[in-house]
Coordinates of C-alpha atoms in Angstrom, one line a residue:
Chain D
X28 CA -4.8 -34.7 23.3
X29 CA -6.8 -31.6 22.5
X30 CA -8.1 -30.6 19.1
X31 CA -5.4 -28.8 17.1
X32 CA -6.0 -25.0 16.6
X33 CA -4.7 -25.1 13.1
X34 CA -4.7 -28.2 10.9
X35 CA -3.3 -28.0 7.4
X36 CA -3.4 -30.9 5.0
X37 CA -2.3 -31.3 1.4
X38 CA -1.8 -27.6 1.0
X39 CA -0.7 -26.5 -2.4
X40 CA -0.2 -23.0 -3.9
X41 CA 0.7 -22.6 -7.5
X42 CA 1.2 -19.2 -9.1
X43 CA 0.5 -19.0 -12.8
X44 CA 3.1 -17.0 -14.7
X45 CA 1.6 -15.0 -17.5
X46 CA 3.2 -13.2 -20.4
X47 CA 1.1 -10.4 -21.9
X48 CA -2.6 -10.6 -21.3
X49 CA -3.6 -14.2 -21.4
X50 CA -0.7 -16.6 -22.2
X51 CA 0.3 -18.8 -19.3
X52 CA 4.0 -19.5 -19.6
X53 CA 4.6 -21.5 -16.5
X54 CA 3.6 -22.4 -13.0
X55 CA 5.5 -21.5 -9.9
X56 CA 4.9 -24.4 -7.5
X57 CA 5.5 -22.4 -4.4
X58 CA 3.9 -24.9 -2.0
X59 CA 3.5 -28.6 -2.7
X60 CA 1.5 -30.9 -0.4
X61 CA 2.2 -29.4 2.9
X62 CA 0.5 -30.8 6.0
X63 CA 0.9 -30.0 9.7
X64 CA -1.0 -29.3 12.9
X65 CA -0.5 -26.8 15.7
X66 CA -2.0 -27.1 19.1
X67 CA -3.0 -24.4 21.6
X68 CA 0.1 -22.9 23.3
X69 CA 2.4 -24.6 20.9
X70 CA 4.8 -23.0 18.5
X71 CA 5.7 -24.7 15.2
X72 CA 8.7 -23.3 13.5
X73 CA 8.7 -23.3 9.7
X74 CA 12.3 -23.0 8.6
X75 CA 13.9 -23.0 5.2
X76 CA 15.9 -20.9 2.7
X77 CA 14.4 -17.9 0.9
X78 CA 12.2 -19.3 -1.9
X79 CA 11.3 -22.5 0.0
X80 CA 7.7 -21.4 0.2
X81 CA 7.4 -20.8 3.9
X82 CA 6.0 -17.3 3.6
X83 CA 3.4 -18.6 1.1
X84 CA 2.3 -21.2 3.6
X85 CA 1.8 -18.5 6.2
X86 CA -0.2 -16.4 3.8
X87 CA -2.4 -19.3 2.7
X88 CA -3.0 -20.3 6.3
X89 CA -4.2 -16.9 7.2
X90 CA -6.1 -16.8 4.0
X91 CA -4.4 -13.6 2.7
X92 CA -4.0 -15.6 -0.5
X93 CA -6.2 -18.4 -1.8
X94 CA -4.6 -21.9 -1.7
X95 CA -4.7 -23.9 -4.9
X96 CA -5.5 -27.1 -3.1
X97 CA -5.7 -28.6 0.3
X98 CA -7.6 -28.0 3.5
X99 CA -7.1 -25.6 6.3
X100 CA -9.1 -25.9 9.5
X101 CA -9.0 -23.3 12.3
X102 CA -10.5 -24.4 15.6
X103 CA -12.0 -27.4 13.7
X104 CA -13.8 -25.2 11.1
X105 CA -12.8 -25.5 7.5
X106 CA -11.6 -22.1 6.4
X107 CA -10.2 -23.1 3.0
X108 CA -13.3 -21.9 1.1
X109 CA -15.3 -19.3 2.9
X110 CA -17.3 -16.4 1.7
X111 CA -15.7 -13.0 2.2
X112 CA -17.9 -12.1 5.0
X113 CA -17.6 -15.5 6.8
X114 CA -13.8 -15.3 6.4
X115 CA -13.8 -11.7 7.8
X116 CA -15.5 -13.0 10.9
X117 CA -13.0 -15.9 11.3
X118 CA -10.2 -13.4 11.2
X119 CA -10.8 -12.5 14.8
X120 CA -9.3 -15.9 15.7
X121 CA -6.0 -15.5 13.8
X122 CA -3.6 -12.7 13.0
X123 CA -0.2 -12.1 11.4
X124 CA 3.0 -10.3 12.4
X125 CA 4.8 -9.5 9.2
X126 CA 8.5 -9.4 8.5
X127 CA 9.0 -5.7 7.8
X128 CA 7.6 -3.4 10.5
X129 CA 8.3 -0.5 8.2
X130 CA 5.8 -1.5 5.6
X131 CA 3.3 -3.4 7.7
X132 CA 1.9 -0.3 9.5
X133 CA 0.0 2.4 7.6
X134 CA 2.2 5.5 7.7
X135 CA -0.9 7.7 7.9
X136 CA -2.6 6.0 10.8
X137 CA -1.8 6.7 14.4
X138 CA -0.5 3.9 16.6
X139 CA -3.7 4.0 18.6
X140 CA -5.9 3.5 15.5
X141 CA -3.6 0.7 14.2
X142 CA -3.8 -1.3 17.4
X143 CA -7.6 -0.5 17.7
X144 CA -8.2 -1.8 14.2
X145 CA -9.3 -5.4 15.0
X146 CA -11.5 -4.2 17.9
X147 CA -13.3 -1.8 15.6
X148 CA -13.6 -4.1 12.6
X149 CA -15.2 -6.9 14.7
X150 CA -17.4 -4.4 16.6
X151 CA -15.9 -5.6 19.9
X152 CA -15.3 -2.4 21.7
X153 CA -15.7 1.3 21.2
X154 CA -15.3 4.6 23.1
X155 CA -13.6 4.4 26.5
X156 CA -13.6 0.6 26.6
X157 CA -11.7 0.6 23.3
X158 CA -9.2 3.1 24.6
X159 CA -8.7 1.1 27.7
X160 CA -8.1 -2.1 25.8
X161 CA -5.7 -0.4 23.4
X162 CA -3.7 1.1 26.3
X163 CA -3.7 -2.3 28.1
X164 CA -2.4 -4.1 25.0
X165 CA 0.3 -1.4 24.4
X166 CA 1.4 -1.9 27.9
X167 CA 1.4 -5.7 27.5
X168 CA 3.9 -5.3 24.6
X169 CA 6.0 -3.0 26.8
X170 CA 5.1 0.4 25.5
X171 CA 3.7 3.4 27.3
X172 CA 0.2 4.5 26.5
X173 CA 1.3 7.9 25.3
X174 CA 2.6 6.2 22.2
X175 CA -0.9 5.8 20.8
X176 CA -1.0 9.4 19.5
X177 CA 2.2 8.9 17.5
X178 CA 2.7 7.7 14.0
X179 CA 4.8 4.8 12.7
X180 CA 7.6 6.9 11.3
X181 CA 8.3 8.3 14.8
X182 CA 9.0 4.8 16.1
X183 CA 12.1 2.6 15.9
X184 CA 12.0 -0.8 14.1
X185 CA 11.7 -2.6 17.4
X186 CA 8.9 -0.3 18.7
X187 CA 7.0 -0.8 15.4
X188 CA 7.3 -4.5 15.7
X189 CA 5.9 -4.3 19.2
X190 CA 3.0 -2.3 17.8
X191 CA 2.5 -4.9 15.1
X192 CA 2.4 -7.6 17.8
X193 CA 0.0 -5.6 19.9
X194 CA -2.4 -5.2 17.0
X195 CA -2.1 -8.9 16.1
X196 CA -2.9 -10.0 19.6
X197 CA -5.4 -7.5 20.9
X198 CA -8.3 -9.9 20.2
X199 CA -6.4 -12.7 21.9
X200 CA -6.6 -14.9 18.7
X201 CA -6.1 -18.6 18.8
X202 CA -3.5 -18.5 16.1
X203 CA -0.6 -16.2 15.5
X204 CA 1.4 -16.4 12.3
X205 CA 4.7 -14.7 12.8
X206 CA 6.4 -14.3 9.4
X207 CA 10.1 -13.6 10.1
X208 CA 9.2 -11.0 12.7
X209 CA 12.9 -10.5 13.7
X210 CA 14.8 -10.4 10.5
X211 CA 14.4 -6.7 9.9
X212 CA 15.6 -5.9 13.5
X213 CA 18.9 -5.4 15.2
X214 CA 20.3 -8.3 17.2
X215 CA 19.8 -6.6 20.5
X216 CA 16.2 -5.8 19.7
X217 CA 15.6 -9.3 18.3
X218 CA 16.3 -10.8 21.8
X219 CA 13.7 -8.5 23.4
X220 CA 11.1 -9.4 20.8
X221 CA 11.7 -13.1 21.3
X222 CA 11.2 -12.7 25.0
X223 CA 8.1 -10.7 24.4
X224 CA 6.6 -13.4 22.2
X225 CA 7.4 -16.1 24.7
X226 CA 5.9 -14.1 27.5
X227 CA 2.7 -13.2 25.6
X228 CA 2.3 -16.8 24.5
X229 CA 2.6 -18.1 28.0
X230 CA -0.1 -15.6 29.1
X231 CA -2.5 -15.9 26.2
X232 CA -1.8 -19.5 25.1
X233 CA -2.2 -18.9 21.4
X234 CA -0.9 -21.4 18.9
X235 CA 2.0 -19.9 16.8
X236 CA 3.3 -20.6 13.4
X237 CA 6.7 -19.1 13.4
X238 CA 8.2 -18.7 10.0
X239 CA 12.0 -18.0 9.9
X240 CA 15.3 -18.8 8.3
X241 CA 17.0 -18.1 11.6
X242 CA 17.6 -21.5 13.2
X243 CA 18.9 -20.0 16.4
X244 CA 15.7 -18.1 16.9
X245 CA 13.7 -21.2 16.1
X246 CA 15.7 -23.1 18.7
X247 CA 14.6 -20.6 21.4
X248 CA 11.0 -20.1 20.4
X249 CA 9.7 -23.3 18.9
X250 CA 8.4 -26.5 20.4
X251 CA 8.5 -28.3 17.0
X252 CA 10.3 -27.4 13.8
X253 CA 9.3 -28.2 10.3
X254 CA 12.0 -27.9 7.6
X255 CA 10.9 -26.8 4.2
X256 CA 12.7 -27.2 0.9
X257 CA 11.3 -26.1 -2.4
X258 CA 7.7 -26.0 -1.2
X259 CA 7.8 -29.3 0.6
X260 CA 8.2 -30.2 4.2
X261 CA 11.2 -32.5 4.4
X262 CA 11.5 -33.1 8.1
X263 CA 9.4 -32.4 11.2
X264 CA 10.7 -33.0 14.7
X265 CA 10.5 -31.7 18.3
X266 CA 13.0 -28.9 18.7
X267 CA 15.6 -30.8 20.8
X268 CA 15.3 -33.9 18.6
X269 CA 15.8 -31.9 15.4
X270 CA 19.0 -30.2 16.7
X271 CA 20.3 -33.4 18.4
X272 CA 19.7 -35.9 15.6
X273 CA 18.6 -34.4 12.3
X274 CA 17.8 -37.1 9.8
X275 CA 17.2 -35.4 6.4
X276 CA 20.5 -34.5 4.6
X277 CA 19.1 -31.0 4.0
X278 CA 18.4 -30.5 7.7
X279 CA 21.9 -31.6 8.5
X280 CA 23.3 -29.1 6.1
X281 CA 21.1 -26.4 7.4
X282 CA 22.0 -27.1 11.0
X283 CA 25.7 -27.2 10.2
X284 CA 25.5 -23.6 9.1
X285 CA 24.4 -22.4 12.6
X286 CA 27.2 -20.8 14.5
X287 CA 28.0 -22.1 18.0
X288 CA 29.0 -19.7 20.7
X289 CA 32.0 -21.8 21.8
X290 CA 34.9 -21.0 19.5
X291 CA 36.7 -24.4 19.9
X292 CA 33.5 -26.2 19.2
X293 CA 32.9 -24.0 16.3
X294 CA 36.4 -24.8 14.9
X295 CA 35.9 -28.5 15.4
X296 CA 32.5 -28.5 13.8
X297 CA 32.0 -30.2 10.5
X298 CA 30.6 -27.7 8.1
X299 CA 28.6 -28.9 5.2
X300 CA 28.3 -26.5 2.3
X301 CA 25.6 -27.2 -0.3
X302 CA 26.5 -26.7 -3.9
X303 CA 24.5 -24.2 -6.0
X304 CA 21.2 -22.5 -5.3
X305 CA 17.7 -23.7 -4.5
X306 CA 16.3 -24.9 -7.9
X307 CA 13.5 -23.0 -9.6
X308 CA 10.0 -23.9 -8.3
X309 CA 8.8 -23.4 -11.9
X310 CA 10.6 -26.6 -12.9
X311 CA 11.3 -28.6 -9.7
X312 CA 13.6 -31.5 -10.0
X313 CA 12.1 -35.0 -10.5
X314 CA 12.0 -37.5 -7.6
X315 CA 13.3 -36.0 -4.4
X316 CA 13.5 -32.3 -5.1
X317 CA 16.7 -32.1 -3.0
X318 CA 18.6 -34.7 -5.1
X319 CA 20.3 -32.0 -7.3
X320 CA 22.1 -30.7 -4.2
X321 CA 22.2 -33.7 -2.0
X322 CA 25.8 -34.9 -1.4
X323 CA 24.6 -38.5 -0.8
X324 CA 21.9 -38.8 -3.5
X325 CA 21.6 -42.2 -5.2
X326 CA 20.0 -43.1 -8.5
X327 CA 16.6 -43.8 -6.9
X328 CA 16.4 -40.2 -5.6
X329 CA 16.1 -38.7 -9.1
X330 CA 13.0 -40.8 -9.9
X331 CA 11.2 -41.7 -6.8
X332 CA 9.8 -38.9 -4.5
X333 CA 10.2 -39.9 -0.9
X334 CA 7.3 -39.7 1.5
X335 CA 7.4 -38.3 5.0
X336 CA 8.0 -41.3 7.2
X337 CA 7.8 -41.6 11.0
X338 CA 10.6 -44.1 11.4
X339 CA 10.3 -44.7 15.2
X340 CA 6.7 -43.7 15.7
X341 CA 7.7 -40.8 17.9
X342 CA 6.5 -37.9 15.7
X343 CA 9.9 -37.3 14.1
X344 CA 9.2 -37.5 10.4
X345 CA 11.5 -37.1 7.5
X346 CA 11.3 -37.6 3.7
X347 CA 14.5 -39.4 2.5
X348 CA 15.2 -42.8 1.0
X349 CA 18.5 -43.0 2.7
X350 CA 17.3 -42.9 6.3
X351 CA 17.6 -46.4 7.9
X352 CA 14.6 -48.3 9.1
X353 CA 15.4 -47.3 12.7
X354 CA 15.8 -43.6 11.7
X355 CA 19.5 -43.8 11.1
X356 CA 20.5 -40.6 9.4
X357 CA 22.7 -40.8 6.3
X358 CA 26.2 -39.4 7.0
X359 CA 26.2 -36.6 4.4
X360 CA 30.0 -36.0 4.9
X361 CA 30.7 -39.5 3.7
X362 CA 29.5 -38.5 0.3
X363 CA 31.3 -35.2 0.3
X364 CA 34.7 -36.4 1.3
X365 CA 36.9 -38.4 -1.1
Chain R
X6 CA -17.1 5.3 9.7
X7 CA -16.2 8.7 11.1
X8 CA -18.3 7.9 14.2
X9 CA -16.3 4.7 14.7
X10 CA -13.1 6.7 14.7
X11 CA -14.1 8.7 17.8
X12 CA -12.1 8.0 20.9
X13 CA -8.7 8.7 19.4
X14 CA -7.4 12.0 18.3
X15 CA -8.3 12.3 14.6
X16 CA -5.5 11.4 12.4
X17 CA -5.1 15.0 11.3
X18 CA -6.9 17.3 13.7
X19 CA -8.0 20.3 11.7
X20 CA -6.5 22.9 14.0
X21 CA -3.2 21.1 13.9
X22 CA -3.5 20.9 10.1
X23 CA -3.8 24.7 9.9
X24 CA -0.9 25.0 12.3
X25 CA 1.4 22.8 10.2
X26 CA 0.2 24.5 7.1
X27 CA 1.0 28.0 8.4
X28 CA 4.6 26.8 9.2
X29 CA 5.3 26.8 5.5
X30 CA 5.7 30.3 4.2
X31 CA 5.4 29.4 0.5
X32 CA 2.2 27.5 1.2
X33 CA 0.8 30.5 3.0
X34 CA 1.7 32.8 0.1
X35 CA 0.1 30.4 -2.3
X36 CA -3.1 30.2 -0.2
X37 CA -3.3 34.0 0.1
X38 CA -2.8 34.4 -3.6
X39 CA -5.3 31.7 -4.5
X40 CA -7.9 33.1 -2.2
X41 CA -7.1 36.6 -3.6
X42 CA -7.7 35.5 -7.1
X43 CA -11.0 33.8 -6.1
X44 CA -12.0 37.0 -4.2
X45 CA -11.2 39.2 -7.2
X46 CA -13.4 36.9 -9.4
X47 CA -16.3 37.1 -7.0
X48 CA -16.0 40.8 -6.4
X49 CA -15.4 41.7 -10.0
X50 CA -18.7 43.7 -10.4
X51 CA -17.7 45.9 -7.5
X52 CA -13.9 46.4 -8.0
X53 CA -13.6 46.7 -11.7
X54 CA -13.2 50.4 -12.5
X55 CA -15.1 50.2 -15.8
X56 CA -17.4 48.1 -17.9
X57 CA -15.1 45.4 -19.4
X58 CA -17.2 45.3 -22.6
X59 CA -17.5 49.0 -23.4
X60 CA -15.4 50.0 -26.3
X61 CA -13.7 53.4 -26.8
X62 CA -12.5 53.9 -30.3
X63 CA -10.8 57.1 -29.3
X64 CA -8.5 55.2 -27.0
X65 CA -7.2 52.2 -28.8
X66 CA -4.1 50.3 -27.6
X67 CA -3.2 52.8 -24.9
X68 CA -0.1 51.7 -23.0
X69 CA -0.3 51.0 -19.3
X70 CA -0.3 53.9 -16.8
X71 CA -2.4 56.0 -19.2
X72 CA -4.9 58.4 -17.8
X73 CA -7.9 56.4 -16.5
X74 CA -6.5 53.1 -17.8
X75 CA -3.9 51.8 -15.3
X76 CA -3.1 48.8 -17.5
X77 CA -3.9 50.4 -20.8
X78 CA -6.6 49.5 -23.4
X79 CA -7.0 46.8 -26.0
X80 CA -7.5 46.9 -29.7
X81 CA -11.2 47.9 -29.2
X82 CA -10.3 50.5 -26.6
X83 CA -11.6 48.3 -23.7
X84 CA -10.0 48.8 -20.2
X85 CA -7.5 46.1 -19.7
X86 CA -7.6 46.1 -15.9
X87 CA -11.4 45.8 -15.9
X88 CA -11.2 43.0 -18.3
X89 CA -8.5 41.1 -16.4
X90 CA -10.6 41.4 -13.2
X91 CA -13.8 40.2 -14.9
X92 CA -11.7 37.5 -16.7
X93 CA -10.8 36.0 -13.4
X94 CA -14.4 34.8 -13.2
X95 CA -14.4 32.8 -16.3
X96 CA -10.9 31.5 -15.8
X97 CA -11.5 30.5 -12.2
X98 CA -14.8 28.8 -13.1
X99 CA -13.2 26.8 -15.9
X100 CA -10.0 26.0 -13.8
X101 CA -11.6 25.1 -10.5
X102 CA -14.9 23.5 -11.5
X103 CA -13.5 21.4 -14.3
X104 CA -10.8 20.1 -11.9
X105 CA -13.4 19.3 -9.3
X106 CA -15.5 17.5 -11.9
X107 CA -12.5 15.4 -13.0
X108 CA -11.6 14.6 -9.4
X109 CA -15.1 13.6 -8.4
X110 CA -15.5 11.3 -11.3
X111 CA -12.0 9.9 -11.7
X112 CA -11.0 9.2 -8.1
X113 CA -13.9 6.9 -7.1
X114 CA -13.6 5.0 -10.3
X115 CA -9.9 4.8 -10.0
X116 CA -10.1 3.5 -6.4
X117 CA -12.7 0.8 -7.2
X118 CA -11.1 -0.4 -10.4
X119 CA -7.6 -0.4 -8.9
X120 CA -8.7 -2.2 -5.8
X121 CA -11.0 -4.8 -7.3
X122 CA -9.4 -5.1 -10.7
X123 CA -11.1 -7.7 -12.9
X124 CA -13.5 -7.0 -15.7
X125 CA -14.7 -3.5 -14.7
X126 CA -11.1 -2.4 -14.4
X127 CA -10.3 -3.8 -17.9
X128 CA -13.2 -2.0 -19.4
X129 CA -12.4 1.3 -17.6
X130 CA -8.8 1.1 -18.8
X131 CA -9.7 0.4 -22.4
X132 CA -12.1 3.3 -22.3
X133 CA -9.4 5.6 -21.0
X134 CA -7.0 4.3 -23.6
X135 CA -9.5 5.2 -26.3
X136 CA -10.0 8.7 -24.8
X137 CA -6.3 9.2 -24.4
X138 CA -5.7 8.2 -28.0
X139 CA -7.3 11.5 -29.2
X140 CA -5.6 14.8 -28.7
X141 CA -7.4 16.3 -25.6
X142 CA -8.4 19.5 -27.6
X143 CA -10.2 17.5 -30.2
X144 CA -12.2 15.7 -27.6
X145 CA -12.9 18.9 -25.7
X146 CA -14.0 20.6 -28.9
X147 CA -16.2 17.7 -29.8
X148 CA -17.8 17.7 -26.4
X149 CA -18.2 21.4 -26.4
X150 CA -19.9 21.3 -29.8
X151 CA -22.3 18.6 -28.7
X152 CA -23.1 20.4 -25.5
X153 CA -23.4 23.8 -27.1
X154 CA -21.1 26.8 -26.7
X155 CA -21.1 28.3 -23.3
X156 CA -18.7 28.7 -20.4
X157 CA -20.5 26.0 -18.3
X158 CA -20.3 23.5 -21.2
X159 CA -16.7 24.3 -21.9
X160 CA -16.0 23.7 -18.2
X161 CA -17.7 20.3 -18.4
X162 CA -15.9 19.4 -21.5
X163 CA -12.5 20.3 -20.0
X164 CA -13.3 18.4 -16.8
X165 CA -14.4 15.3 -18.8
X166 CA -11.2 15.4 -20.8
X167 CA -9.1 15.4 -17.6
X168 CA -10.8 12.3 -16.3
X169 CA -8.8 9.6 -18.1
X170 CA -5.4 10.9 -17.0
X171 CA -6.5 11.4 -13.4
X172 CA -8.2 8.0 -13.4
X173 CA -5.0 6.3 -14.6
X174 CA -2.9 8.1 -12.0
X175 CA -5.3 7.1 -9.2
X176 CA -5.6 3.5 -10.3
X177 CA -1.8 3.2 -10.7
X178 CA -1.3 4.4 -7.1
X179 CA -4.1 2.1 -5.8
X180 CA -2.6 -0.9 -7.6
X181 CA 0.7 -0.2 -5.9
X182 CA -0.9 0.4 -2.5
X183 CA -3.1 -2.6 -2.5
X184 CA 0.1 -4.8 -2.5
X185 CA 1.5 -3.0 0.5
X186 CA 1.9 -5.1 3.6
X187 CA -0.2 -2.7 5.6
X188 CA -3.2 -3.5 3.4
X189 CA -2.6 -7.2 4.0
X190 CA -2.4 -6.3 7.7
X191 CA -5.8 -4.5 7.5
X192 CA -7.3 -7.6 5.8
X193 CA -5.9 -9.7 8.6
X194 CA -7.5 -7.3 11.1
X195 CA -10.8 -8.1 9.6
X196 CA -11.3 -4.7 7.9
X197 CA -14.0 -4.3 5.3
X198 CA -13.2 -3.4 1.8
X199 CA -14.7 0.1 2.3
X200 CA -12.5 0.7 5.3
X201 CA -9.4 -0.4 3.4
X202 CA -10.3 1.8 0.4
X203 CA -11.2 4.9 2.3
X204 CA -9.1 4.8 5.4
X205 CA -5.9 3.0 4.2
X206 CA -5.7 3.6 0.5
X207 CA -7.3 7.0 -0.1
X208 CA -5.2 8.8 2.5
X209 CA -2.1 7.5 0.8
X210 CA -3.3 8.6 -2.6
X211 CA -4.2 12.1 -1.5
X212 CA -0.6 13.3 -2.0
X213 CA -0.6 12.4 -5.6
X214 CA -4.1 13.7 -6.2
X215 CA -3.4 17.1 -4.7
X216 CA -0.3 17.5 -6.9
X217 CA -2.2 16.3 -9.9
X218 CA -5.1 18.6 -9.2
X219 CA -2.9 21.7 -8.9
X220 CA -1.4 20.8 -12.2
X221 CA -4.9 20.4 -13.8
X222 CA -6.1 23.9 -12.7
X223 CA -3.7 26.0 -14.8
X224 CA -4.0 23.4 -17.6
X225 CA -7.8 23.9 -17.5
X226 CA -7.4 27.7 -17.5
X227 CA -5.4 27.4 -20.8
X228 CA -7.8 24.9 -22.2
X229 CA -10.7 27.3 -21.6
X230 CA -8.8 30.0 -23.6
X231 CA -8.4 27.5 -26.5
X232 CA -12.1 26.7 -26.5
X233 CA -13.0 30.4 -26.2
X234 CA -10.7 31.2 -29.0
X235 CA -12.7 28.7 -31.1
X236 CA -15.9 30.3 -30.0
X237 CA -16.9 27.3 -27.8
X238 CA -16.2 28.9 -24.4
X239 CA -17.1 32.3 -23.0
X240 CA -19.1 34.3 -25.5
X241 CA -17.8 37.8 -26.5
X242 CA -17.8 40.3 -25.1
X243 CA -17.4 38.5 -21.8
X244 CA -13.7 38.4 -21.1
X245 CA -11.6 35.5 -19.8
X246 CA -7.8 35.4 -19.5
X247 CA -7.5 33.0 -22.3
X248 CA -9.6 35.1 -24.6
X249 CA -7.5 38.1 -23.7
X250 CA -4.3 36.2 -24.5
X251 CA -5.5 35.0 -27.9
X252 CA -6.9 38.4 -29.0
X253 CA -3.5 40.0 -28.0
X254 CA -1.6 37.9 -30.5
X255 CA -1.7 40.2 -33.5
X256 CA -0.5 43.1 -31.3
X257 CA 2.5 41.5 -29.7
X258 CA 4.9 44.0 -31.2
X259 CA 2.8 47.2 -30.7
X260 CA 1.1 46.4 -27.5
X261 CA 2.9 43.6 -25.6
X262 CA 1.0 44.4 -22.4
X263 CA -2.1 43.0 -23.9
X264 CA -0.5 39.5 -23.7
X265 CA 1.6 40.2 -20.6
X266 CA -1.3 41.1 -18.3
X267 CA -3.5 38.1 -18.8
X268 CA -0.3 35.9 -19.1
X269 CA 0.8 37.1 -15.7
X270 CA -2.6 36.6 -14.3
X271 CA -2.6 33.0 -15.5
X272 CA 0.9 32.5 -14.1
X273 CA 0.1 33.9 -10.7
X274 CA -3.1 31.9 -10.4
X275 CA -1.3 28.6 -11.5
X276 CA 1.6 29.2 -9.2
X277 CA -0.7 30.0 -6.2
X278 CA -2.7 26.9 -6.7
X279 CA 0.5 24.9 -7.0
X280 CA 2.0 26.3 -3.9
X281 CA -1.2 25.9 -2.0
X282 CA -1.5 22.2 -3.1
X283 CA 2.1 21.5 -2.2
X284 CA 1.6 23.0 1.2
X285 CA -1.6 21.1 1.8
X286 CA 0.1 17.9 0.8
X287 CA 3.0 18.4 3.2
X288 CA 0.7 19.5 6.0
X289 CA -1.4 16.3 5.5
X290 CA 1.6 14.0 5.6
X291 CA 2.3 12.9 9.2
X292 CA 5.9 11.9 8.2
X293 CA 6.8 15.5 7.5
X294 CA 5.8 16.7 11.0
X295 CA 8.4 18.6 12.8

């Protein structure tokens, strides 16, 4: 198998909370020991609730923020600690599409200038060549060239997100981090952006880290899915495998919340509702961080933090003490029902 | 950087800027008035009917519309209209140049300290805190005393006094803007710090700076009058609007026009710069295009 485009190992990001000038009053453990790899042409979905740390992972990976610990390699090169100028050079190989297309485009810059940004910053094209490439890229995301003289506020949310995608992909990077690119858009527009991303990935072959809380979108877009809870990855599996046979109790609960299009299937479905909110990452629970909300937690879960285990050696990993030696998932309804 | 931007229509082509500006009637009025005041100041030697300093003790405190004195005379019999025309020079100089000085010093420091933060920012902020802790007039008086009494030095003192406030405003805006997603996007693009500061952050601060500057101009005109009143600004018999206002005080009941005329001049000048600044701000904002 080929070298992964992106390899992350032992990634941690802690934010120190301060009160006043100097006093540190706590640490937000936003990301704890996260590892994964993405290969060329592959999309890894990173799913989880708000506050699970998935966006922080995306920002660390693209080095928009500095990781506290861990190692990030892009195309085999360690980018965890790079000088500002070396990092700036590496940025031509990766880019981000942000969640909110209303704030991710500079309101005072024309669409043409926004999309041309990466070409200019890396000194790749100028003049007529630059204009030609910008027009081609705008066309590739389904927009007419005339749009380049417009300004972000004159565009709809969907159009803006297309512009954001054009700007992110104009240098044909090896890695695209898409941080909830659909969540600010209408349902009808979401579908067209999904298709656009699939189409562009098929043509350009970039690796994609797709961050979302929308499991239905992940199901369509992702090859593999990693489920995050409170800064940790609790389960990783191939798309079909995860939806067919989720192992971790949290994944099971998450999947049970996805609506099915068939009403009778929807009625018959067993819905698992988790109690309470995601705990504070300032004081994460001991042992398995999910034990406070897990319907089947046992005494061991509160003391012993489970490791990610590949039970069948097929790349489907999960971190739970209750999973059987052959990958038998715990029946989380058994605990919930009297 | 400008050369690199060739190829696309400039963000705000200058002809289009004038076009959008001229769509705003109030802005046009402001621009005409502001230009008018500047023109009067420059042309004072040619348009003032009399010598502003020549006294006439046979014609003290004449009311407006008197023979040969359309706006009357002051307590020393000097022609008020000539003094108000000449006064425009000192007032415009103090108003415009002190504001320019403040902007030229405060904005670069504010951009850098807000963007990079860290120790330089901390030092800059403690310094501004210290300066702001004193009443501005005390600082201006102190500076003017050190520099020596003259209009130029008063202008410098007024400009320096405006720096901390303007610096704080600039830095505050930059602090907010640097957290914007579009700045993160520019970083991900591979933009240099200079590009982010000058092409992403500065254009988004211009709004606030224009409004702030148009507030500082009238403020500086008044500050000049205070310094002149204390003998630290223009030296008698040179007139400025501020000097005229302060010397009119004892005659408010007998000769109210002595205060009204320079007061109106200050109001018109302030208003015109305000309207001009507002219009410019709106014309520069692509979101307000019709």
